[in-house]
Amino acid sequence: MNFRSDLALECREPLRSQPEGLAWSEERRGEIRVSRVQVTSAAAAQAMGKPQGHYVTLDVPPFGESADIFGEALDCAARELAALVPPAGTVLVVGLGNDGITPDALGPRCCAQVLATRHLGGELAKAAGMENLRPVACLAAGVLGRTGMESGEWIAAAVRVLEPVAVITIDALAARRLARLGCTVQLADSGIIPGSGVGNARKAITPEALGRPVISVGVPTVVDAATLAVDLLEQSGAQLPEAVLRRALAPGGAQMMVTPREVDLLIERAAKLLAMAINCALHPGWQPEDFLALV
Amino acid sequence: MNFRSDLALECREPLRSQPEGLAWSEERRGEIRVSRVQVTSAAAAQAMGKPQGHYVTLDVPPFGESADIFGEALDCAARELAALVPPAGTVLVVGLGNDGITPDALGPRCCAQVLATRHLGGELAKAAGMENLRPVACLAAGVLGRTGMESGEWIAAAVRVLEPVAVITIDALAARRLARLGCTVQLADSGIIPGSGVGNARKAITPEALGRPVISVGVPTVVDAATLAVDLLEQSGAQLPEAVLRRALAPGGAQMMVTPREVDLLIERAAKLLAMAINCALHPGWQPEDFLALV
Amino acid sequence: MNFRSDLALECREPLRSQPEGLAWSEERRGEIRVSRVQVTSAAAAQAMGKPQGHYVTLDVPPFGESADIFGEALDCAARELAALVPPAGTVLVVGLGNDGITPDALGPRCCAQVLATRHLGGELAKAAGMENLRPVACLAAGVLGRTGMESGEWIAAAVRVLEPVAVITIDALAARRLARLGCTVQLADSGIIPGSGVGNARKAITPEALGRPVISVGVPTVVDAATLAVDLLEQSGAQLPEAVLRRALAPGGAQMMVTPREVDLLIERAAKLLAMAINCALHPGWQPEDFLALV
Amino acid sequence: MNFRSDLALECREPLRSQPEGLAWSEERRGEIRVSRVQVTSAAAAQAMGKPQGHYVTLDVPPFGESADIFGEALDCAARELAALVPPAGTVLVVGLGNDGITPDALGPRCCAQVLATRHLGGELAKAAGMENLRPVACLAAGVLGRTGMESGEWIAAAVRVLEPVAVITIDALAARRLARLGCTVQLADSGIIPGSGVGNARKAITPEALGRPVISVGVPTVVDAATLAVDLLEQSGAQLPEAVLRRALAPGGAQMMVTPREVDLLIERAAKLLAMAINCALHPGWQPEDFLALV
């Protein structure tokens, strides 16, 4: 039974000492707290259980509490993202995850609201009032079980066609603490390895594998039931035999997740916020409202 | 922090002594275990935290493991249900719950697959090869927040129009143990009070309130995160202050649920099984396959 | 083969003479043309093939051309609707039609975006900043084939519970001319008889039947293929035997409809426009944008 | 105003003489009529307005009349398809069209029910009882407007990764006669050029372009309103000026389509039939029912 978190911030918390090559800072932008974790040595990467790279975490107002996404959270996410993406050239946006599993559907649902522009020729774009838009292509990679191809294979194939200056991925994340659900956004430049969290690592979607920047944007939507339980027991100083825990927490081998009751709403709001942040980051002259009419 | 289970079977387990008016029995039907709990005194009802009535629980093969619903589970559920419904006369079938919240969507999705026949006049029914079908009407009551009327109000209004001999409700349930999710069906004749589990009781959907039998059919789809945690701590002999638990388990007051990762699939399969069991129970001369072509 | 139009405006056009009791006027509101047809005698009703009442038609900018619904069309539709509904008291909003048949799905999809407020108690409403909202209940009546109850039965049952001061229905309409699709809104106070257009009239949803005002709001989404064909032949002065026409236009008895290729988009936009117009008409102190965050 | 049909059978009908290189035959398989058109010369291709190749048309019982797809139509479609696909090696199945436009959604909806097997390693396949399955990958290519990449680009990229022995495409077709809708399947080996029917031809999905067999499977779901109207007028011997026709049939330049009222149901049934035919053709030892549990 292993602890699991996709959030660099949570991986740093339990460390007793700060290894060399691990830097951390925090700032406030209005009501948003921005935390930055930099992992710049192999030792720090091993201590964190995360590859080297920069991880930015935004603590935003709970998605569930307001349907209005056009506020500080959007501005802040767009600005942080823009800082990670080269300022010009084609960008490939990829929605990872499975549209048929609610807590995993963030990627495809976000991707559907990102404005694809690469196919707009000069005349067409002019007619639509969309001149000078940056070329963007979108890919909701589906999941292995449904296409017979890995996400990583699709992305590598699309990269060969498009030759983008950067790849942006969107994915649902697992957190360690329930308090992180529905109010956190993470951006990172280290890439990801799909399925590594659930034990079947596959073709990497990393800067090394793709030969260009890969920016991962994610929102935690679940906590593993086992992670929650072991954490609580540890806090209480108690222990239960692993066999008892397995029986209670993963009966029949099923993977159990903790989510807010309103997880469908959370996913919907988060998908919209991230999509608009990506749209704004990639087309700086535009207002968020402009995209609503087009996607 | 209260323990919560909608399953009579689970409410009986922790009882130290068996109060008068509480009977329990168990039998096997092939691979299905059928448990019966009878609550026939006020004392037993209070000890159980459940109204007086008969509760039948079926332990069925996990919904997630096979897409084939036409087996012993269907036969058994149809037979148990038929024993609770008067043999002739109009029946009103009601899907409770919220289609927009995945673990709560069992009722509406099941209801959509129940064959409505009340509107078929003699000629029309004959042309469709559907003579001698029992009159059935279906109602997916939606939720309070979206219609401005309570489920109980809708049902009472429909009962006045239809004058049915019985009402069948379908609802997602909360269990206490994760091992119950995805492999349990409960039937009961005590009726339900919507929202009573989550603390805002409303207009009753009970035999007393509606003046006719009310048969509730349900499948547990979630365990409250708090229930799971308190259970584990108790098993380990440890304790944590309630304030700590609240902070960990219900941050910001959000209700947290534990579900299998495959909850969407579980709901889909359970909805189909229950719908076909209802169809078979109400139209005994028909085969389950016959309904697939009509709903 | 009969001509069919749900638009009073189109029923008036072919009349050779203007019968007594039929009045017509037209005005402009910015880019919107507002036409009013008043049918106030039995002779006029028969000539028109429409019950007595007031019919208001709005020619609005094509729904397919802009995703921005917050313009003159919304203002105008809200104002016309407000003039037809009593200024205070509970209102029941009903979405007619079948969500599973795209060109017929306007009613249910609109209804899902109308704000239901009747269940909000004083404290709850205050907390949500929603004091002084008028009580509104919503009903997507589904269709006969799926519930076993007629729309009219549902509505009559809900009216008994709610005792509303008015009922507003939303429905997809059939037009005679393709040019009407996607750019027309009709409001009427004569009520409707579901299915009367397709030959199986059922329980009336009229002021007489329900004992209170019934305001019908609709948007034409289809033209019958037969209507289109017969119109064209007539214009050309040609004729084809009815048997030939039937074979060409209704092979195997199937009903054939003409729709814009983008009918899914048209329905989505029209549903949103009508929902916001209803919200604004019923809660005059609010801005359209306020509702977006709540539905 | 041009006539338009994607069915080779309908393109052959109006020909006055039979050009060299055009062969035609017809046979019966139980209740299915199988027509074969072979276009083997440039002259025949020009006369037909279709590229050289073999076109097989199946007249099947109307999709709308029975939900049972497991009959002669399935057997016949699977057998004809199997005859066009090499007997071993990886196959790429592509769903063309737009899931958001009902009459164009056949491809994506069919593709979702085709069993993808390429990712199943030996052990995994054995555990699932799926040994000796042929490698299949699926791609619902989405549409240009939503991904920024053409279908043809996606397919070319996937072909480079997979090196399949054949590509199977699924697409909604346009017919000339309404009687063709809902009861016709066409298979062809000539490939297709997406969008060529609606006037914006794009990257070819043809055997020449992809360097391997391309088998197109399709079902007609619409008739262009203009095609229908011009046909009727011609039959009646009448004429209308083109400007009048344009105003009546394509107001504001919108493309108008004729579909059965039940087009949603037609698409659902056709998607299932084609998916099962593809599954059966690619995995000959399996029964159709076996696939239902896996997709």
Short mmCIF file of C-alpha atoms in Angstrom, two decimals, chain D residues 108-290:
data_model
loop_
_atom_site.label_atom_id
_atom_site.label_comp_id
_atom_site.label_asym_id
_atom_site.label_seq_id
_atom_site.Cartn_x
_atom_site.Cartn_y
_atom_site.Cartn_z
CA PRO D 108 -17.62 8.03 -34.29
CA ARG D 109 -20.54 6.12 -32.74
CA CYS D 110 -19.73 2.96 -34.69
CA CYS D 111 -16.02 3.24 -33.93
CA ALA D 112 -16.77 3.32 -30.17
CA GLN D 113 -18.19 -0.19 -30.44
CA VAL D 114 -15.36 -1.72 -32.45
CA LEU D 115 -13.15 -3.86 -30.24
CA ALA D 116 -9.58 -2.50 -30.04
CA THR D 117 -7.13 -5.33 -29.41
CA ARG D 118 -3.71 -4.15 -30.53
CA HIS D 119 -2.63 -3.18 -27.01
CA LEU D 120 -3.44 -6.55 -25.46
CA GLY D 121 -0.18 -8.33 -24.71
CA GLY D 122 -0.05 -12.12 -24.65
CA GLU D 123 -0.64 -12.56 -20.92
CA LEU D 124 -3.38 -9.98 -20.70
CA ALA D 125 -5.20 -11.39 -23.70
CA LYS D 126 -4.97 -14.91 -22.29
CA ALA D 127 -6.43 -13.76 -18.97
CA ALA D 128 -9.32 -12.12 -20.79
CA GLY D 129 -9.96 -15.21 -22.91
CA MET D 130 -8.95 -13.16 -25.91
CA GLU D 131 -6.05 -15.09 -27.37
CA ASN D 132 -5.44 -15.18 -31.10
CA LEU D 133 -7.34 -11.96 -31.65
CA ARG D 134 -6.15 -9.97 -34.61
CA PRO D 135 -4.51 -6.62 -33.78
CA VAL D 136 -7.06 -3.84 -34.27
CA ALA D 137 -6.68 -0.12 -33.52
CA CYS D 138 -9.53 2.42 -33.61
CA LEU D 139 -9.52 6.10 -34.39
CA ALA D 140 -12.49 8.46 -34.25
CA ALA D 141 -10.81 11.18 -36.18
CA GLY D 142 -12.99 14.03 -35.01
CA VAL D 143 -13.44 16.87 -37.37
CA LEU D 144 -11.17 19.46 -38.72
CA GLY D 145 -12.87 22.30 -36.89
CA ARG D 146 -12.32 20.74 -33.51
CA THR D 147 -8.79 19.34 -33.73
CA GLY D 148 -7.01 21.62 -36.17
CA MET D 149 -5.82 18.53 -38.07
CA GLU D 150 -7.52 16.93 -41.06
CA SER D 151 -8.88 13.40 -40.80
CA GLY D 152 -6.48 12.47 -43.56
CA GLU D 153 -3.52 13.80 -41.59
CA TRP D 154 -4.52 11.79 -38.50
CA ILE D 155 -4.94 8.65 -40.53
CA ALA D 156 -1.62 9.08 -42.33
CA ALA D 157 0.09 9.57 -38.96
CA ALA D 158 -1.56 6.49 -37.46
CA VAL D 159 -0.69 4.44 -40.51
CA ARG D 160 2.98 5.33 -40.06
CA VAL D 161 2.90 4.09 -36.45
CA LEU D 162 0.78 0.97 -37.00
CA GLU D 163 1.78 -0.15 -40.49
CA PRO D 164 -1.64 -1.83 -40.87
CA VAL D 165 -2.46 -4.25 -43.70
CA ALA D 166 -5.69 -2.34 -44.31
CA VAL D 167 -7.68 0.71 -43.23
CA ILE D 168 -11.45 0.49 -42.71
CA THR D 169 -13.39 3.76 -42.65
CA ILE D 170 -16.97 4.24 -41.45
CA ASP D 171 -18.94 7.27 -42.58
CA ALA D 172 -22.47 8.59 -42.95
CA LEU D 173 -23.49 8.92 -46.60
CA ALA D 174 -25.88 11.05 -48.62
CA ALA D 175 -28.40 9.28 -50.84
CA ARG D 176 -30.49 10.58 -53.70
CA ARG D 177 -33.74 8.86 -52.78
CA LEU D 178 -35.41 8.96 -49.39
CA ALA D 179 -36.32 5.29 -49.73
CA ARG D 180 -32.60 4.49 -49.37
CA LEU D 181 -32.37 5.94 -45.85
CA GLY D 182 -32.27 3.50 -42.99
CA CYS D 183 -32.13 0.29 -45.04
CA THR D 184 -28.90 0.42 -47.05
CA VAL D 185 -25.24 -0.42 -46.40
CA GLN D 186 -22.48 0.30 -48.92
CA LEU D 187 -18.96 -1.16 -48.90
CA ALA D 188 -16.32 0.05 -51.33
CA ASP D 189 -12.61 -0.33 -51.91
CA SER D 190 -11.98 2.96 -53.68
CA GLY D 191 -11.28 5.10 -50.63
CA ILE D 192 -12.79 8.49 -49.95
CA ILE D 193 -11.92 12.14 -50.00
CA PRO D 194 -13.47 13.72 -46.87
CA GLY D 195 -15.69 16.69 -47.49
CA SER D 196 -15.71 16.20 -51.25
CA GLY D 197 -19.48 15.86 -51.11
CA VAL D 198 -19.95 19.24 -49.48
CA GLY D 199 -17.51 21.08 -51.67
CA ASN D 200 -14.30 21.34 -49.67
CA ALA D 201 -12.18 18.36 -50.69
CA ARG D 202 -9.25 17.57 -48.45
CA LYS D 203 -6.44 15.11 -47.91
CA ALA D 204 -7.38 11.82 -49.58
CA ILE D 205 -8.01 8.63 -47.64
CA THR D 206 -7.41 6.34 -50.57
CA PRO D 207 -5.38 3.21 -51.33
CA GLU D 208 -3.03 5.34 -53.43
CA ALA D 209 -2.47 7.94 -50.71
CA LEU D 210 -2.02 5.43 -47.89
CA GLY D 211 -0.26 2.65 -49.79
CA ARG D 212 -2.62 -0.12 -48.65
CA PRO D 213 -6.25 -1.22 -49.07
CA VAL D 214 -8.86 1.25 -47.82
CA ILE D 215 -12.33 -0.20 -47.33
CA SER D 216 -15.13 2.33 -46.83
CA VAL D 217 -18.27 1.23 -45.03
CA GLY D 218 -21.22 3.58 -44.96
CA VAL D 219 -24.92 4.02 -44.44
CA PRO D 220 -26.97 6.79 -46.08
CA THR D 221 -28.53 9.00 -43.40
CA VAL D 222 -29.59 12.08 -45.38
CA VAL D 223 -30.79 13.34 -48.73
CA ASP D 224 -29.88 16.88 -49.76
CA ALA D 225 -33.05 18.94 -49.85
CA ALA D 226 -31.99 20.34 -53.21
CA THR D 227 -31.47 16.88 -54.69
CA LEU D 228 -34.92 15.82 -53.56
CA ALA D 229 -36.60 18.93 -54.91
CA VAL D 230 -34.91 18.93 -58.28
CA ASP D 231 -35.71 15.24 -58.69
CA LEU D 232 -39.38 15.83 -57.99
CA LEU D 233 -39.61 18.77 -60.34
CA GLU D 234 -37.92 16.80 -63.09
CA GLN D 235 -40.30 13.91 -62.60
CA SER D 236 -43.22 16.33 -62.91
CA GLY D 237 -41.79 17.84 -66.07
CA ALA D 238 -41.77 21.28 -64.47
CA GLN D 239 -39.02 23.78 -63.91
CA LEU D 240 -38.31 26.61 -61.56
CA PRO D 241 -35.62 29.25 -62.06
CA GLU D 242 -32.43 28.42 -60.16
CA ALA D 243 -32.71 31.64 -58.15
CA VAL D 244 -36.16 30.64 -56.91
CA LEU D 245 -34.90 27.19 -56.00
CA ARG D 246 -31.91 28.56 -54.14
CA ARG D 247 -34.10 30.93 -52.15
CA ALA D 248 -36.48 28.11 -51.23
CA LEU D 249 -33.93 25.38 -50.59
CA ALA D 250 -30.83 27.05 -49.22
CA PRO D 251 -31.98 30.28 -47.58
CA GLY D 252 -29.02 32.31 -46.39
CA GLY D 253 -26.73 29.68 -47.91
CA ALA D 254 -27.56 27.10 -45.24
CA GLN D 255 -27.29 23.46 -46.25
CA MET D 256 -30.65 21.72 -45.79
CA MET D 257 -30.96 17.98 -45.31
CA VAL D 258 -33.88 15.58 -45.37
CA THR D 259 -33.82 12.85 -42.73
CA PRO D 260 -36.34 10.52 -41.18
CA ARG D 261 -37.80 11.96 -38.00
CA GLU D 262 -36.21 9.03 -36.17
CA VAL D 263 -32.69 9.75 -37.42
CA ASP D 264 -31.16 9.46 -33.93
CA LEU D 265 -32.47 5.90 -33.64
CA LEU D 266 -31.41 5.05 -37.18
CA ILE D 267 -27.84 6.19 -36.44
CA GLU D 268 -27.71 4.22 -33.19
CA ARG D 269 -28.86 1.00 -34.81
CA ALA D 270 -26.68 1.39 -37.91
CA ALA D 271 -23.62 2.13 -35.77
CA LYS D 272 -24.18 -1.05 -33.80
CA LEU D 273 -24.77 -3.19 -36.88
CA LEU D 274 -21.63 -1.93 -38.63
CA ALA D 275 -19.50 -2.25 -35.50
CA MET D 276 -20.57 -5.84 -34.97
CA ALA D 277 -20.05 -6.64 -38.66
CA ILE D 278 -16.51 -5.24 -38.42
CA ASN D 279 -15.84 -7.17 -35.21
CA CYS D 280 -17.10 -10.40 -36.75
CA ALA D 281 -15.23 -9.89 -40.03
CA LEU D 282 -11.93 -9.28 -38.22
CA HIS D 283 -12.23 -12.11 -35.66
CA PRO D 284 -13.88 -14.97 -37.55
CA GLY D 285 -13.90 -17.51 -34.71
CA TRP D 286 -16.09 -15.31 -32.50
CA GLN D 287 -19.83 -14.94 -32.18
CA PRO D 288 -21.47 -11.48 -32.42
CA GLU D 289 -22.79 -11.80 -28.86
CA ASP D 290 -19.25 -12.21 -27.53
#
